[in-house]
PDB file of C-alpha atoms in Angstrom:
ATOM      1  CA  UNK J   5     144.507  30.374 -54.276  1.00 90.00           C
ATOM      2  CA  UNK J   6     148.294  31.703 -53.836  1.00 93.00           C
ATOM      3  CA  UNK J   7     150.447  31.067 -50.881  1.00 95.00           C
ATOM      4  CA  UNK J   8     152.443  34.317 -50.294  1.00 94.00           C
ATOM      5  CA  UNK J   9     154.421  35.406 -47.447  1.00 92.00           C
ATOM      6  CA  UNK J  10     153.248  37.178 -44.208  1.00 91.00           C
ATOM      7  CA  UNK J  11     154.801  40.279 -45.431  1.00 88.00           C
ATOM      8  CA  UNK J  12     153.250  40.783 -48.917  1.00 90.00           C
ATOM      9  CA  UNK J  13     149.503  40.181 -47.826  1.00 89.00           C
ATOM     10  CA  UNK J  14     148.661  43.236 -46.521  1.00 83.00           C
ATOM     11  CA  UNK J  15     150.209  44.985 -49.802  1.00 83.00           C
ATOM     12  CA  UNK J  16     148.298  42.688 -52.330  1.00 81.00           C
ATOM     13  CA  UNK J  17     144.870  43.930 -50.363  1.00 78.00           C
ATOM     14  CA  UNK J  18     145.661  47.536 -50.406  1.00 79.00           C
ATOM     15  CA  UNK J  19     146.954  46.924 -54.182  1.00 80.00           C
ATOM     16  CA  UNK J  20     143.004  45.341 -54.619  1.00 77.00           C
ATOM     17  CA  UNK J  21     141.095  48.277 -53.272  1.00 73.00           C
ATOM     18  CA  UNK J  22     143.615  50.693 -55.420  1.00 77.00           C
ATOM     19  CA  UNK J  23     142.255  48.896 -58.157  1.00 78.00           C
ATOM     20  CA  UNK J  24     139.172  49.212 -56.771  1.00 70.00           C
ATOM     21  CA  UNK J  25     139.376  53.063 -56.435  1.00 70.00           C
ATOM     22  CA  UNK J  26     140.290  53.101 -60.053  1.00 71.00           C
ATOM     23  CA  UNK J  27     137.398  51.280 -61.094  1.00 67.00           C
ATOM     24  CA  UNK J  28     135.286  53.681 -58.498  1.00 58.00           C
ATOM     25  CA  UNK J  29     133.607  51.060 -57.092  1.00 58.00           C
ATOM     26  CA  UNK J  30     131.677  53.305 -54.729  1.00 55.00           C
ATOM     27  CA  UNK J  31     131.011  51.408 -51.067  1.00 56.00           C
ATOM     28  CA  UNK J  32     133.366  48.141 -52.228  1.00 64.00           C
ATOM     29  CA  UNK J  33     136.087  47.693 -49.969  1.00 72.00           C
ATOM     30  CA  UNK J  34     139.001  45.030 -49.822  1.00 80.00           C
ATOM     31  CA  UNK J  35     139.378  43.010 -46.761  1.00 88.00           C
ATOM     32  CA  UNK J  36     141.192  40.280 -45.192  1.00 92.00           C
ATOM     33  CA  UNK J  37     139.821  37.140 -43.221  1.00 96.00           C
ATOM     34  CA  UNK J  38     141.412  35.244 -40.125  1.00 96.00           C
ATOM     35  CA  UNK J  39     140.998  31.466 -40.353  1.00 97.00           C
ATOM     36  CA  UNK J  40     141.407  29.527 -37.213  1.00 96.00           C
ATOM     37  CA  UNK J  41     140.757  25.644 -38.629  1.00 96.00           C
ATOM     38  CA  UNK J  42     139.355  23.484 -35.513  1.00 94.00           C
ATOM     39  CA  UNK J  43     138.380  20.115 -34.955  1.00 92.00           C
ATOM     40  CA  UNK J  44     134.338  20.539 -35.879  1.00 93.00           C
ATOM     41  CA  UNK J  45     134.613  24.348 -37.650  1.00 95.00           C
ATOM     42  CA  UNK J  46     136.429  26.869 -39.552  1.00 96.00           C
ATOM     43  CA  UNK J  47     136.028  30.196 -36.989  1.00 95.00           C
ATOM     44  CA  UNK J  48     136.805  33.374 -39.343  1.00 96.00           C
ATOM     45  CA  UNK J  49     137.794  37.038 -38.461  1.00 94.00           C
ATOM     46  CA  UNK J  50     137.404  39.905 -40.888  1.00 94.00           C
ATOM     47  CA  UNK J  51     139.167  43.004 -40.894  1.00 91.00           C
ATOM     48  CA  UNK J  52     136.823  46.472 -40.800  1.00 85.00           C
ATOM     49  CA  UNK J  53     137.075  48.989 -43.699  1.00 68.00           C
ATOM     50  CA  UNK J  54     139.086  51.590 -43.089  1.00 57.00           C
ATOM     51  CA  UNK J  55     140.584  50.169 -39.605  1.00 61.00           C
ATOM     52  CA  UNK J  56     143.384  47.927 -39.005  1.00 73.00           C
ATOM     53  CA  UNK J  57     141.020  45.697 -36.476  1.00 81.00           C
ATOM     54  CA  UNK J  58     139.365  42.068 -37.232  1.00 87.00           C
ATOM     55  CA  UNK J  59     135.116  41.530 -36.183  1.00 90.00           C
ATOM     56  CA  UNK J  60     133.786  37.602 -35.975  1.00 91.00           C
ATOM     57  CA  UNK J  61     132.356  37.224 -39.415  1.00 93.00           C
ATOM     58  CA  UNK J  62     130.904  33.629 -38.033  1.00 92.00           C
ATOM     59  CA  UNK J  63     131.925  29.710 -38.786  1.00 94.00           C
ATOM     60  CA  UNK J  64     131.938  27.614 -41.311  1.00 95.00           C
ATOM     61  CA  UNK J  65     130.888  24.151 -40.353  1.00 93.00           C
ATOM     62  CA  UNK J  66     133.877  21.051 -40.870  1.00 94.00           C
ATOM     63  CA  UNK J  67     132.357  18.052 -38.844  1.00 86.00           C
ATOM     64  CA  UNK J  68     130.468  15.596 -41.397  1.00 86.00           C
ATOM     65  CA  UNK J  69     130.807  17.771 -44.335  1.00 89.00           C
ATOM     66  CA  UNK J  70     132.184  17.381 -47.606  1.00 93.00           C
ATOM     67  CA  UNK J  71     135.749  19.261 -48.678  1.00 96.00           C
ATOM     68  CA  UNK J  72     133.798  20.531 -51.363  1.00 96.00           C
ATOM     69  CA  UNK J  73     130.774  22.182 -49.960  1.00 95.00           C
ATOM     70  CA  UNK J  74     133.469  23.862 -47.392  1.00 96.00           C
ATOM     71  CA  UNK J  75     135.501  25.136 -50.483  1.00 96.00           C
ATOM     72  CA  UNK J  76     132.257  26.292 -51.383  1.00 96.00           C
ATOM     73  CA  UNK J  77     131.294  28.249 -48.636  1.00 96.00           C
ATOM     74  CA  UNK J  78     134.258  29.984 -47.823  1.00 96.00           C
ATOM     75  CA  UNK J  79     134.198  31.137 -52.006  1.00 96.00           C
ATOM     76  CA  UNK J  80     130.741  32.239 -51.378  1.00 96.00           C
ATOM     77  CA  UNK J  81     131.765  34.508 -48.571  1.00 95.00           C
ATOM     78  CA  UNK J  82     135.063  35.296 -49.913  1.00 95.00           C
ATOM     79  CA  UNK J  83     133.150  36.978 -52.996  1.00 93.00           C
ATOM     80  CA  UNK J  84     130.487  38.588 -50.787  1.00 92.00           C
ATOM     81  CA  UNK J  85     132.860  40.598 -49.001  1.00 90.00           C
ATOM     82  CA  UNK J  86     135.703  41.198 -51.461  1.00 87.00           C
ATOM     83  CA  UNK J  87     138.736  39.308 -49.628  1.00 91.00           C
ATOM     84  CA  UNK J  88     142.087  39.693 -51.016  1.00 89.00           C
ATOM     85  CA  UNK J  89     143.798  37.383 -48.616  1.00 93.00           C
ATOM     86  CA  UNK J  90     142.933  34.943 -46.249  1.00 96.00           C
ATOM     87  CA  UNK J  91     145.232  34.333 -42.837  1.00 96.00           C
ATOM     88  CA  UNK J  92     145.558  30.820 -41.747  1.00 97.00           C
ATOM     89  CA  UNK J  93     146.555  30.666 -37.837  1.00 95.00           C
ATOM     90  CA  UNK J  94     149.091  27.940 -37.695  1.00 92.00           C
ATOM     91  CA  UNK J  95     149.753  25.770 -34.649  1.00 89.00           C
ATOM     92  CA  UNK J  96     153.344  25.238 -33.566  1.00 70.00           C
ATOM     93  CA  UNK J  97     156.530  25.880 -31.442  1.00 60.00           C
ATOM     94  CA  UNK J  98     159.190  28.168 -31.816  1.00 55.00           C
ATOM     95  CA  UNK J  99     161.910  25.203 -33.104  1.00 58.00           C
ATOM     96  CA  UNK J 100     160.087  22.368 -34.593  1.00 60.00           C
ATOM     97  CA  UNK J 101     156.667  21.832 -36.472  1.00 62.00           C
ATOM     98  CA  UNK J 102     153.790  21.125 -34.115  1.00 73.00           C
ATOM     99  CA  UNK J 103     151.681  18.060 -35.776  1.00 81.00           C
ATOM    100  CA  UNK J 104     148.583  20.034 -35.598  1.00 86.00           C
ATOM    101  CA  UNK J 105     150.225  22.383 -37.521  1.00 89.00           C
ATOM    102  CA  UNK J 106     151.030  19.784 -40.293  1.00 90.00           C
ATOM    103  CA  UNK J 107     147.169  18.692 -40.469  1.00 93.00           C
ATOM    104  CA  UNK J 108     146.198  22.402 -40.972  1.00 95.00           C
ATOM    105  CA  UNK J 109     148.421  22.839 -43.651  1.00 94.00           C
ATOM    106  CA  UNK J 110     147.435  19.544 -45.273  1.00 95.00           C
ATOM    107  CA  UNK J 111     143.399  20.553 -44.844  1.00 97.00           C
ATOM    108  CA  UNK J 112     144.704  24.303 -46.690  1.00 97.00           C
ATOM    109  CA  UNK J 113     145.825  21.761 -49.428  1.00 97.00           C
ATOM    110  CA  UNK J 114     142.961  19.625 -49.977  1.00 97.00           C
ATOM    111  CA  UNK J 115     141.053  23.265 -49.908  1.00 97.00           C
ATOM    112  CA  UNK J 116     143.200  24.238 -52.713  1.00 96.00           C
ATOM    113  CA  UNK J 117     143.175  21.335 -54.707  1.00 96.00           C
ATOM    114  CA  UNK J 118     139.300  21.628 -54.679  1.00 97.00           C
ATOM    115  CA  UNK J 119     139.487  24.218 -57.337  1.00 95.00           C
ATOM    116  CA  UNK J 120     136.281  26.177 -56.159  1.00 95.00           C
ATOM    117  CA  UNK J 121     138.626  28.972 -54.886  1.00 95.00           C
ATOM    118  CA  UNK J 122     140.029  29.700 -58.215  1.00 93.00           C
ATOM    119  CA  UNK J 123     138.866  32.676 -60.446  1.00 91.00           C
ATOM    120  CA  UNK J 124     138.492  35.488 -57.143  1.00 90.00           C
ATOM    121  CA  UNK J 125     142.628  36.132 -57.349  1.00 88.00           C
ATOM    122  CA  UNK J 126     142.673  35.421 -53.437  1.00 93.00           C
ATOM    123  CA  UNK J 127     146.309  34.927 -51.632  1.00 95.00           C
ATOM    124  CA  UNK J 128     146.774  33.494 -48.493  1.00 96.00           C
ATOM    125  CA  UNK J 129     149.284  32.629 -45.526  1.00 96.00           C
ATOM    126  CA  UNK J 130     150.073  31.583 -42.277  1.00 96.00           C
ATOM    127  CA  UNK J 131     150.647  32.987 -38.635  1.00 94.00           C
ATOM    128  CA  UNK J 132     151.572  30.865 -35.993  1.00 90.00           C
ATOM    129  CA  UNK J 133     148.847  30.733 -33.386  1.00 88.00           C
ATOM    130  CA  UNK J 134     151.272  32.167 -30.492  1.00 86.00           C
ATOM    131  CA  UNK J 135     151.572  35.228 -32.691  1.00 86.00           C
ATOM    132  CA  UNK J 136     147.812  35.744 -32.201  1.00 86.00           C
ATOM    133  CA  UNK J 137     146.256  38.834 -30.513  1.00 79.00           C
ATOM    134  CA  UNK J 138     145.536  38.467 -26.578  1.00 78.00           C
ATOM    135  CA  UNK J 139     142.697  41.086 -26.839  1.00 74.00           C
ATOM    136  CA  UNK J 140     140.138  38.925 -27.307  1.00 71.00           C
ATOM    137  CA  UNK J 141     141.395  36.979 -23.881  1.00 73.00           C
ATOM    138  CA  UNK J 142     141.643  39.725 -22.375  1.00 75.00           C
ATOM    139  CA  UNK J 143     137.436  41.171 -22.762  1.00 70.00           C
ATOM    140  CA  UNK J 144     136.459  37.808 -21.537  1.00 68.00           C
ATOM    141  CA  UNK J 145     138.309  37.855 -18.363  1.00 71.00           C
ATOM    142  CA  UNK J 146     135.181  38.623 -16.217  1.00 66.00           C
ATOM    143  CA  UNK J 147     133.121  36.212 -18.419  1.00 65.00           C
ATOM    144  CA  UNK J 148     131.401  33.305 -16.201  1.00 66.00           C
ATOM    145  CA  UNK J 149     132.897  30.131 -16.746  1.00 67.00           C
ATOM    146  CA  UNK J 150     132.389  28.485 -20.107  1.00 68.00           C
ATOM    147  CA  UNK J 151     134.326  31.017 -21.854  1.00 71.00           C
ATOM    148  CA  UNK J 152     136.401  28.796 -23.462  1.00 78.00           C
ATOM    149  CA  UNK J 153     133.609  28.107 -25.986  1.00 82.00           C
ATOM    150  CA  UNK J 154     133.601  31.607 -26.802  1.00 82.00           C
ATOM    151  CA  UNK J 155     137.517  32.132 -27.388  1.00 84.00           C
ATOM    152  CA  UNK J 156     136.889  29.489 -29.921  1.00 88.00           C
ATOM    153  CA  UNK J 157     134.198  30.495 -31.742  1.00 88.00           C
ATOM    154  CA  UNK J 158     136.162  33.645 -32.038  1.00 87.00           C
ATOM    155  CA  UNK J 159     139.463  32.394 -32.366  1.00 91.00           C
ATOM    156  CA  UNK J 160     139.947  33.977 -36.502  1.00 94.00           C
ATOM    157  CA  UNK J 161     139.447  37.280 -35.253  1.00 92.00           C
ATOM    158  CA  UNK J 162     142.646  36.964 -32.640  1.00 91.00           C
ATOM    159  CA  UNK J 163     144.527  35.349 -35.620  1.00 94.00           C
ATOM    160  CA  UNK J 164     143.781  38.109 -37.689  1.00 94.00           C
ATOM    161  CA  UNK J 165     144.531  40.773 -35.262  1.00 91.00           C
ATOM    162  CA  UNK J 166     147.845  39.542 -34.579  1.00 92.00           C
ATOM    163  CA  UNK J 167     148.256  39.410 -37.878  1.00 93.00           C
ATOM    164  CA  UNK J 168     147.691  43.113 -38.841  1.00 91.00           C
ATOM    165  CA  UNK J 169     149.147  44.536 -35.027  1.00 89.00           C
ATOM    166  CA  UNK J 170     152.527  42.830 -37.221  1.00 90.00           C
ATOM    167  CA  UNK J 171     152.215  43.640 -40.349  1.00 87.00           C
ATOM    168  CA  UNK J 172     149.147  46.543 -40.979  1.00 78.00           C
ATOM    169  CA  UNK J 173     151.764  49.266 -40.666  1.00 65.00           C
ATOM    170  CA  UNK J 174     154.396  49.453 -43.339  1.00 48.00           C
ATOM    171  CA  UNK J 175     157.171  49.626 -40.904  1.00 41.00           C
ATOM    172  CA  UNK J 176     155.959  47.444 -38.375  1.00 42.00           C
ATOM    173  CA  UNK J 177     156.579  44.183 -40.252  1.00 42.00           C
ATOM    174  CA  UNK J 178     159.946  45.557 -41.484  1.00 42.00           C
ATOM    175  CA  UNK J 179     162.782  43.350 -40.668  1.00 42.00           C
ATOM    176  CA  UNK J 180     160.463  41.576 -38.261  1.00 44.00           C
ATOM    177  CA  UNK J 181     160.668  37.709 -39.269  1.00 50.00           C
ATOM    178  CA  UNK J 182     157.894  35.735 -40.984  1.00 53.00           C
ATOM    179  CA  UNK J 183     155.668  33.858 -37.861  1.00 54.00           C
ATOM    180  CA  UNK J 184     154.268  31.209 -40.999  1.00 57.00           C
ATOM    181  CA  UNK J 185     156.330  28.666 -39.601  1.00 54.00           C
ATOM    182  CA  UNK J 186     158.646  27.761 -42.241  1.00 55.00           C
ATOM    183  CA  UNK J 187     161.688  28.431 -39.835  1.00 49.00           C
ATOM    184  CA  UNK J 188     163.038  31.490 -41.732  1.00 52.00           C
ATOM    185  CA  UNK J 189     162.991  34.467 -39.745  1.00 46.00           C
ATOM    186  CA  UNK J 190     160.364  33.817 -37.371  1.00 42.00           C
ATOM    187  CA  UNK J 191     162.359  33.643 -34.414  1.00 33.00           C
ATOM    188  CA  UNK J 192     163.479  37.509 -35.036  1.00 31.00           C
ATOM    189  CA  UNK J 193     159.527  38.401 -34.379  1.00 32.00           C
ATOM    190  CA  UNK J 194     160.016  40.512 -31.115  1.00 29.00           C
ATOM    191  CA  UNK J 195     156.737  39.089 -29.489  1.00 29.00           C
ATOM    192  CA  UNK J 196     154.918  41.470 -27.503  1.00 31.00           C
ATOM    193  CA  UNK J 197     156.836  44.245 -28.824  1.00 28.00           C
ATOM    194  CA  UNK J 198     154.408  45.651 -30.570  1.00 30.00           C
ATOM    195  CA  UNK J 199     151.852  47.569 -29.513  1.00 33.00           C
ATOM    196  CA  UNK J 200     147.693  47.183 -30.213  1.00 32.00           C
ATOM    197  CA  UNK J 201     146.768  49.441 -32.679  1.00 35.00           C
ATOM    198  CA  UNK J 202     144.553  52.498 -31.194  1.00 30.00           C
ATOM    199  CA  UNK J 203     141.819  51.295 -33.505  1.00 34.00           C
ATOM    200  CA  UNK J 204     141.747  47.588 -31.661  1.00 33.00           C
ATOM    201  CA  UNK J 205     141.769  49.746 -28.093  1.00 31.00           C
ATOM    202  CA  UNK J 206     138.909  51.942 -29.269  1.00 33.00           C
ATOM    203  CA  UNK J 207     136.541  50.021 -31.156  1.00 36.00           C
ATOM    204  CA  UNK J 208     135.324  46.302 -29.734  1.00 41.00           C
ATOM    205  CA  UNK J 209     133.546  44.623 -31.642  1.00 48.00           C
ATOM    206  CA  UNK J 210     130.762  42.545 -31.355  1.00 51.00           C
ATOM    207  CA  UNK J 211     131.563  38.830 -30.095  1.00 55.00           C
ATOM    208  CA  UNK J 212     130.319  35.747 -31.541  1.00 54.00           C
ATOM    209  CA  UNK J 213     127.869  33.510 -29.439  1.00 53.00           C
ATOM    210  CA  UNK J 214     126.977  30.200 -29.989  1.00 49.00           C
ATOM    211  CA  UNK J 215     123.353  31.143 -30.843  1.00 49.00           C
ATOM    212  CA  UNK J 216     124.627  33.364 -34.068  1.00 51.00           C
ATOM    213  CA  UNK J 217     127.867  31.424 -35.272  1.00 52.00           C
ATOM    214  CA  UNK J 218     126.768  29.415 -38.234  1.00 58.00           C
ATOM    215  CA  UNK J 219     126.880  31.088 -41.741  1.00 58.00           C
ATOM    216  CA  UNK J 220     125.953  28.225 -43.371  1.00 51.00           C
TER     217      UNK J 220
END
C-alpha cells in the first residue's frame, strides 16, 4: 500500500475505473473508502458509484484482535468492492501534531508492514479529522440522546465526505493545501468554503446502527 498525497487520490481511482472501462468490466466500479481508526474499531465510509458521496460500509473490529487478521479484513473488503484508495482521517491541530494523530499513523504502519495489503495496487492518505464533513452531525441533530455512539460508528463516512467535498472536483482541490497533516499547505485549506456537493444534499444514505456494524 502507497502513501500519496490528498490531491492525487481521487485521480489514481478515476485512472482505475478508466482501466476498468478498457477492460469493459461491465457493473465493476472503482471506489474509495473513509477510515476513521478508534480505540475498539476501524469505522469505514465508501464512496457510491457514479456520485461524489460516502455510505457506512460497516466496522472492522480492533479491540483483542490480531494486526494480521485486521490487515486481513480490510484486504478482503478492499478486493470485494474494488478500492483504489483508502482515506485515513487524521487527528490533529492546525500548528502542531496531535498525539492521537501520531498513534494513527503508527497503527497505518504496522498495517503496512503486514504485507496482506500488497498485490490489489491500493494508495492511501490522510485528512485531518477537522476537515471532515458536518453532514452527518447535522441528520442526527433531532436524534435522542446517545447519538454519540452513532457519529462514531459512522465516523469514515464524514472523513470521506470531507474528503471528496475537497478534492472530488478537479478544481476544487486546486491550490487548496494538503489537510494530511504534514504542515505543507494545509493551513491554505479555506475551511468551510466549500460547498456540499448536490449529490451529498440529495441522496442520504442509510446510517449505521449498532445492531448492523460488524463486517466481520
Amino acid at each position: 500500500m502507497k502513501y500519496v498525497r490528498p490531491c492525487s487520490l481521487f485521480n489514481v481511482m478515476i485512472k482505475k475505473a478508466k482501466e476498468m472501462e478498457k477492460r469493459e468490466a461491465v457493473g465493476e466500479f472503482s471506489c474509495l473508502f473513509g477510515l476513521n481508526i478508534l480505540e475498539d474499531f476501524i469505522s469505514i465510509g465508501i464512496s457510491l458509484n457514479g456520485r461524489r458521496v460516502a455510505a457506512s460500509y460497516g466496522t472492522i473490529k480492533i479491540k483483542d484482535q490480531n494486526i494480521y487478521n485486521i490487515a486481513h479484513d480490510l484486504r478482503c473488503h478492499c478486493f470485494a468492492e474494488n478500492v483504489a484508495g483508502i482515506v485515513v482521517g487524521l487527528p490533529g491541530t492546525l500548528k502542531n501534531e496531535n498525539p492521537d494523530g501520531a498513534k494513527v499513523k503508527s497503527f497505518v504502519d504496522r498495517l503496512c508492514n503486514t504485507g496482506k495489503l500488497e498485490g490489489l495496487d491500493l494508495n492511501y492518505t490522510y485528512l485531518e479529522e477537522r476537515f471532515a464533513s458536518k453532514l452527518m452531525e447535522k441528520r442526527l441533530e433531532f436524534w435522542p440522546p446517545g447519538k454519540e455512539w452513532i457519529l462514531e460508528l459512522n465516523s469514515g463516512v464524514g472523513i470521506l465526505e470531507g474528503y471528496l467535498d475537497l478534492y472530488g472536483d478537479a478544481d476544487a482541490g486546486a491550490g487548496a493545501g494538503d489537510g494530511d497533516g504534514d504542515g505543507d499547505g494545509d493551513a491554505c485549506i479555506p475551511v468551510g468554503s466549500l460547498p456540499l456537493p448536490l449529490d451529498s444534499l440529495c441522496y442520504l444514505p442509510p446510517l449505521l446502527t449498532a445492531k448492523d456494524h460488524q463486517l466481520t
